[in-house]
Coordinates of C-alpha atoms in Angstrom, one line a residue:
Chain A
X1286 CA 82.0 69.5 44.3
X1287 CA 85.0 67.1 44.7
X1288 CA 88.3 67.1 42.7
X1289 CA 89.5 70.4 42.4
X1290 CA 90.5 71.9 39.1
X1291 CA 93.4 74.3 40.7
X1292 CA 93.9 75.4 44.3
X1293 CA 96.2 77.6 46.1
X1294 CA 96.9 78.0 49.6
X1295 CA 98.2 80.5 51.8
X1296 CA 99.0 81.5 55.0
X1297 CA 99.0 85.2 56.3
X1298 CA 99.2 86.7 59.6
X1299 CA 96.1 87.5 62.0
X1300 CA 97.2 91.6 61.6
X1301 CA 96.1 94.3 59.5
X1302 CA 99.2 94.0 57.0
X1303 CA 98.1 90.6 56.3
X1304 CA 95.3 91.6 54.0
X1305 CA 98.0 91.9 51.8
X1306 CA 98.6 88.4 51.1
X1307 CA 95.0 87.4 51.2
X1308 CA 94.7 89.1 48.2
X1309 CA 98.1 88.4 46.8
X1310 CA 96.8 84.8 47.1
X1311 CA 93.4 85.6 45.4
X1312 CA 95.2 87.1 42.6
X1313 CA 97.7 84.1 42.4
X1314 CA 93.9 82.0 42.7
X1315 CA 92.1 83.5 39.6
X1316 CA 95.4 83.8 37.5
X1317 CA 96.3 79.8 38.1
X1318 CA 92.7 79.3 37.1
X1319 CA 93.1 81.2 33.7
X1320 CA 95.9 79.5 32.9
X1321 CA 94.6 76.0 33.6
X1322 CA 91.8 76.6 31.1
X1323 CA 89.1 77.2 34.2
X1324 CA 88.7 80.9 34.3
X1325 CA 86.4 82.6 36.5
X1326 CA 83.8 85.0 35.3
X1327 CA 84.5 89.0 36.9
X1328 CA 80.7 88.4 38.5
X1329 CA 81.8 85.0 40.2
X1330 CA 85.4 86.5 40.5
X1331 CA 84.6 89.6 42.6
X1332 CA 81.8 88.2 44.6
X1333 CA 84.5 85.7 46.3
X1334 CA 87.1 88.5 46.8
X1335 CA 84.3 90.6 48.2
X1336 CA 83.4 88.0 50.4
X1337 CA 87.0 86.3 51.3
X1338 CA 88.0 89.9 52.5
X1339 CA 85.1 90.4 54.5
X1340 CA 85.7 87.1 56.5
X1341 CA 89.5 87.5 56.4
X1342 CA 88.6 91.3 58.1
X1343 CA 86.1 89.6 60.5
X1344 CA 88.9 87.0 61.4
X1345 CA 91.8 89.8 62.1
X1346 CA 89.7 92.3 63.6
X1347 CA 87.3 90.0 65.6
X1348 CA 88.4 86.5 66.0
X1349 CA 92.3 87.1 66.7
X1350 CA 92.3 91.2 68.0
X1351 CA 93.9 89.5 71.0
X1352 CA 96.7 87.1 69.2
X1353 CA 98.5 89.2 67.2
X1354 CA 101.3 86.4 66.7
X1355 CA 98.3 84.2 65.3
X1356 CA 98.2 82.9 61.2
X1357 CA 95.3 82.6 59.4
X1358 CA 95.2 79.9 56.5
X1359 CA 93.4 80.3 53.3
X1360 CA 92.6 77.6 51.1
X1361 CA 91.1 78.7 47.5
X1362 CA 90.2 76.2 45.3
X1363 CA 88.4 76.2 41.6
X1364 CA 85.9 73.3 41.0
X1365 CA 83.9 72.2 37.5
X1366 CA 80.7 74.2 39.2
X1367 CA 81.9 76.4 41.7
X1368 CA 84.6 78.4 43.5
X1369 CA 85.5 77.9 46.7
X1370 CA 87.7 79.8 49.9
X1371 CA 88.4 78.2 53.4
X1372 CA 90.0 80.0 56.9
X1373 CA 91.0 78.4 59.8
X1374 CA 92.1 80.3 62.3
X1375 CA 92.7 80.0 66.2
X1376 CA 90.8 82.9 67.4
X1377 CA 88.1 82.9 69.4
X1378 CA 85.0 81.7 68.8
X1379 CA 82.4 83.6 66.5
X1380 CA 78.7 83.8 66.0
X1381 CA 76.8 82.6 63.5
X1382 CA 75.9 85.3 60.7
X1383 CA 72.9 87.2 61.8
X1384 CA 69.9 87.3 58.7
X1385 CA 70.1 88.2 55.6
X1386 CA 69.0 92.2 56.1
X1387 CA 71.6 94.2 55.6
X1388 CA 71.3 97.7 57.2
X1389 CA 72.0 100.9 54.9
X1390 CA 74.9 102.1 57.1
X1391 CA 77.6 99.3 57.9
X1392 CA 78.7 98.6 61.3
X1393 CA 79.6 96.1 63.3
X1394 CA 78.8 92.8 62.1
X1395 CA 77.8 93.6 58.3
X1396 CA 80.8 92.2 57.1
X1397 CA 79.3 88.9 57.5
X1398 CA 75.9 89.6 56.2
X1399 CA 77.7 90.9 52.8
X1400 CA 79.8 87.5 52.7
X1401 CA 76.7 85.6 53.3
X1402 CA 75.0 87.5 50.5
X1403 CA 78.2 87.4 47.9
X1404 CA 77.7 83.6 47.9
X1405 CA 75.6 80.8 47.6
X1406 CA 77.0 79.0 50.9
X1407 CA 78.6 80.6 54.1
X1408 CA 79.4 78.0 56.6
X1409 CA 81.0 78.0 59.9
X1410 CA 82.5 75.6 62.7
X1411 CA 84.6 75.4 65.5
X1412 CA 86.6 72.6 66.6
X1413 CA 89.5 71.9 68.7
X1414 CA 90.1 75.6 68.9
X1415 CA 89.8 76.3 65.5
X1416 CA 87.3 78.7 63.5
X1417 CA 86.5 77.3 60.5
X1418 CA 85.2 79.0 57.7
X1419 CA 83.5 77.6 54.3
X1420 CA 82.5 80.0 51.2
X1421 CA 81.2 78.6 48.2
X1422 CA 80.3 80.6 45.1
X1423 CA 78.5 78.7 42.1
X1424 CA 79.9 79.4 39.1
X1425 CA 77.0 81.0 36.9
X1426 CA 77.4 81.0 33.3
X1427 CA 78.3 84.0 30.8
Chain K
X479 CA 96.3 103.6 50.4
X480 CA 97.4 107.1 48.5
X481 CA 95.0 109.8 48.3
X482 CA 95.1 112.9 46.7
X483 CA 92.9 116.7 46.5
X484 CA 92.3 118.6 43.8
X485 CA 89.8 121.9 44.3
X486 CA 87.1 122.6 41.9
X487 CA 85.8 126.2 43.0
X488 CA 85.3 127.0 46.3
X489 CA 83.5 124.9 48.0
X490 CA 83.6 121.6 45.6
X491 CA 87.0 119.0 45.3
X492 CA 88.1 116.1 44.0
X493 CA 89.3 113.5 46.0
X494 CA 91.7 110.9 44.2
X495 CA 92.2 107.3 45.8
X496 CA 94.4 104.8 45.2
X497 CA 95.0 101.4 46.7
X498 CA 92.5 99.3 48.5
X499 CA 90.3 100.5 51.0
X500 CA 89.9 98.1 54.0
X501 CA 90.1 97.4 57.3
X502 CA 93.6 98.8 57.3
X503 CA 92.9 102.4 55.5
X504 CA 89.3 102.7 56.6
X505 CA 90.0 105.3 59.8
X506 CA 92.5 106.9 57.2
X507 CA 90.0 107.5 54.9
X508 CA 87.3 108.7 57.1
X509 CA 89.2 111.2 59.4
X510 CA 90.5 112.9 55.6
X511 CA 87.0 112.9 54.6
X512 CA 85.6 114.9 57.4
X513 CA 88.4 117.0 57.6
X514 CA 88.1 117.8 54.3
X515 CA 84.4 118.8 54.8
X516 CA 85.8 120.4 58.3
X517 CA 88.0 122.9 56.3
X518 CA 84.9 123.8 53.8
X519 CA 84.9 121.5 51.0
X520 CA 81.6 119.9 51.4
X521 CA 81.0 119.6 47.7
X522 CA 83.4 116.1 47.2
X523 CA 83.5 113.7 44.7
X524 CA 85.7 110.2 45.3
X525 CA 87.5 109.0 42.0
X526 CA 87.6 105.5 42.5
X527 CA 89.6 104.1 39.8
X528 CA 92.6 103.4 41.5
X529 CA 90.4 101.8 44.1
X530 CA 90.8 97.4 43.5
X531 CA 89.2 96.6 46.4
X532 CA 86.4 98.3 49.2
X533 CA 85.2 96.1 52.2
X534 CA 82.7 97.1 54.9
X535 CA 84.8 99.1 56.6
X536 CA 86.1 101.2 53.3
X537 CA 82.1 101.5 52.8
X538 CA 81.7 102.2 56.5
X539 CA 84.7 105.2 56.1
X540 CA 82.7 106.6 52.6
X541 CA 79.5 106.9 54.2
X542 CA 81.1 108.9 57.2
X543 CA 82.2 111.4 54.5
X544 CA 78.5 111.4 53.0
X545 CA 77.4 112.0 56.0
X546 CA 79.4 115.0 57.4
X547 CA 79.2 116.3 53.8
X548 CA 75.2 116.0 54.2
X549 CA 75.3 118.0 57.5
X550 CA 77.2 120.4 56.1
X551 CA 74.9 121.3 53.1
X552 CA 76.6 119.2 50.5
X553 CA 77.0 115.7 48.9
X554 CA 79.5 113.3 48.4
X555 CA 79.6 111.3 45.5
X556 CA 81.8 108.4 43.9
X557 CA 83.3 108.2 40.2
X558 CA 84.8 105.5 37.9
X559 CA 84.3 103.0 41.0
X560 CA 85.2 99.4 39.2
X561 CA 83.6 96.4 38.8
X562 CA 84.0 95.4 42.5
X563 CA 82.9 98.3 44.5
X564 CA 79.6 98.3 42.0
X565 CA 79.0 94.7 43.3
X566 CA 79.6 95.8 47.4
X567 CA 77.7 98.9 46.6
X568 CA 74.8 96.9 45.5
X569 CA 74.6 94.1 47.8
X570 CA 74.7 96.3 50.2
X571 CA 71.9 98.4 48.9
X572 CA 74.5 101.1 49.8
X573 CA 74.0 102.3 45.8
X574 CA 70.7 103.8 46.8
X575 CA 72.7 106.3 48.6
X576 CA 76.2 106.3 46.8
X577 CA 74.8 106.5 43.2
X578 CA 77.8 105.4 41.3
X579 CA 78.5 108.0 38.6
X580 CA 81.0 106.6 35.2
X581 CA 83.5 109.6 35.0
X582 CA 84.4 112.6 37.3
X583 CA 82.8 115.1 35.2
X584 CA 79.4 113.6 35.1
X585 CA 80.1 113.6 39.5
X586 CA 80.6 117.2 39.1
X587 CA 77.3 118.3 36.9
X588 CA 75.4 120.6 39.6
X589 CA 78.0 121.2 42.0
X590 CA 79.1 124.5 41.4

């Protein structure tokens, strides 16, 4: 999963508003992958997106309610096999996901159980006051 | 997020959306939904094809409107929702209850 075919990074602010550029960034993602001859498919495409916003949501609402001057970075990156999106951010500490059930009516805390489900790895650590975050979708074929 | 009403009879409307609906438009959402079903229109159908993007909390806002339409004798139901909202809405199971429907009219068959 080494040597990235295209990557883009951003940073946006720990608010609300800062959704915004998370997906400004996807969107600058998918169309530097096209362009480079590495396009993602819509399945792979919007399973990422759905997942990235779930995390970045979890991060703004969760993670850094409490530092509102806080910046998130975002990382995308387009390998031969997979796609890929990494967060670090210096909120507080979060839990891992909880299992795979997702219940029919969303609350608190299914945001991460539809990440975990929109890709084929969901990975978290913290260290040195920083929540990392890891999403890997593989890239299936048309 | 931009959202718009258009009546169909008394008791049935349309409900146009346009922008993403997130974390930041989710309460939005919600509080028009159930006032809409407050004043009477408990018949509603969300056109979704302005919609790019729904997370958890958008999904979280739509099933509040299903739910106070539900209570009051009616149904909410979503049109023309895109290639991303049919993923959420199925990985979430949430299509068992939000059948997705492909245009506006087809939403409306049986309401009135």
């Amino acid at each position: 999963m080494n040597d990235p075919l295209v990557g883009v990074t951003a940073r946006f602010p720990a608010r609300p508003e800062g959704l915004d550029d998370l997906h400004e960034a996807l969107d600058r993602f998918f169309l530097a992958a096209e362009r480079a001859g590495a396009s993602v498919r819509a399945g792979d495409r919007v399973a990422l997106v759905t997942a990235a916003g779930e995390i970045a949501a979890n991060i703004v609402a969760h993670a850094c309610r409490e530092l509102p001057d806080a910046e998130v970075l975002v990382a995308l990156s387009r390998g031969h096999d997979h796609i890929e999106a990494r967060f670090e951010d210096p909120g507080i500490p979060c839990g891992e996901p909880e299992a795979d059930r997702v219940d029919p009516v969303p609350h608190l805390g299914i945001g991460l159980n539809l990440a975990r489900l929109c890709v084929d790895a969901l990975e978290y650590a913290r260290t040195f006051g920083t929540n990392h975050w890891r999403l890997v979708r593989l890239t299936r074929e048309a | 997020m931009e959202l718009a009403f258009e009546a169909h009879g008394n008791s049935t409307g349309v409900v146009v959306i346009h922008g993403r609906l997130d974390l930041m438009t989710a309460v939005e959402l919600k509080t028009r939904l159930e006032g809409l079903v407050d004043e009477g229109w408990s018949r509603l159908v969300l056109d979704l094809d302005g919609v790019q993007f729904i997370d958890s909390s958008g999904l979280g806002a739509m099933i509040a409107g299903l739910r106070a339409a539900r209570v009051a004798g009616g149904d909410c139901r979503i049109a023309r929702a895109g290639e991303q909202i049919q993923h959420i809405l199925h990985v979430s199971t949430l299509d068992r209850v939000l059948t997705p429907y492909g245009t506006v009219e087809e939403a409306l068959v049986g309401y009135e």
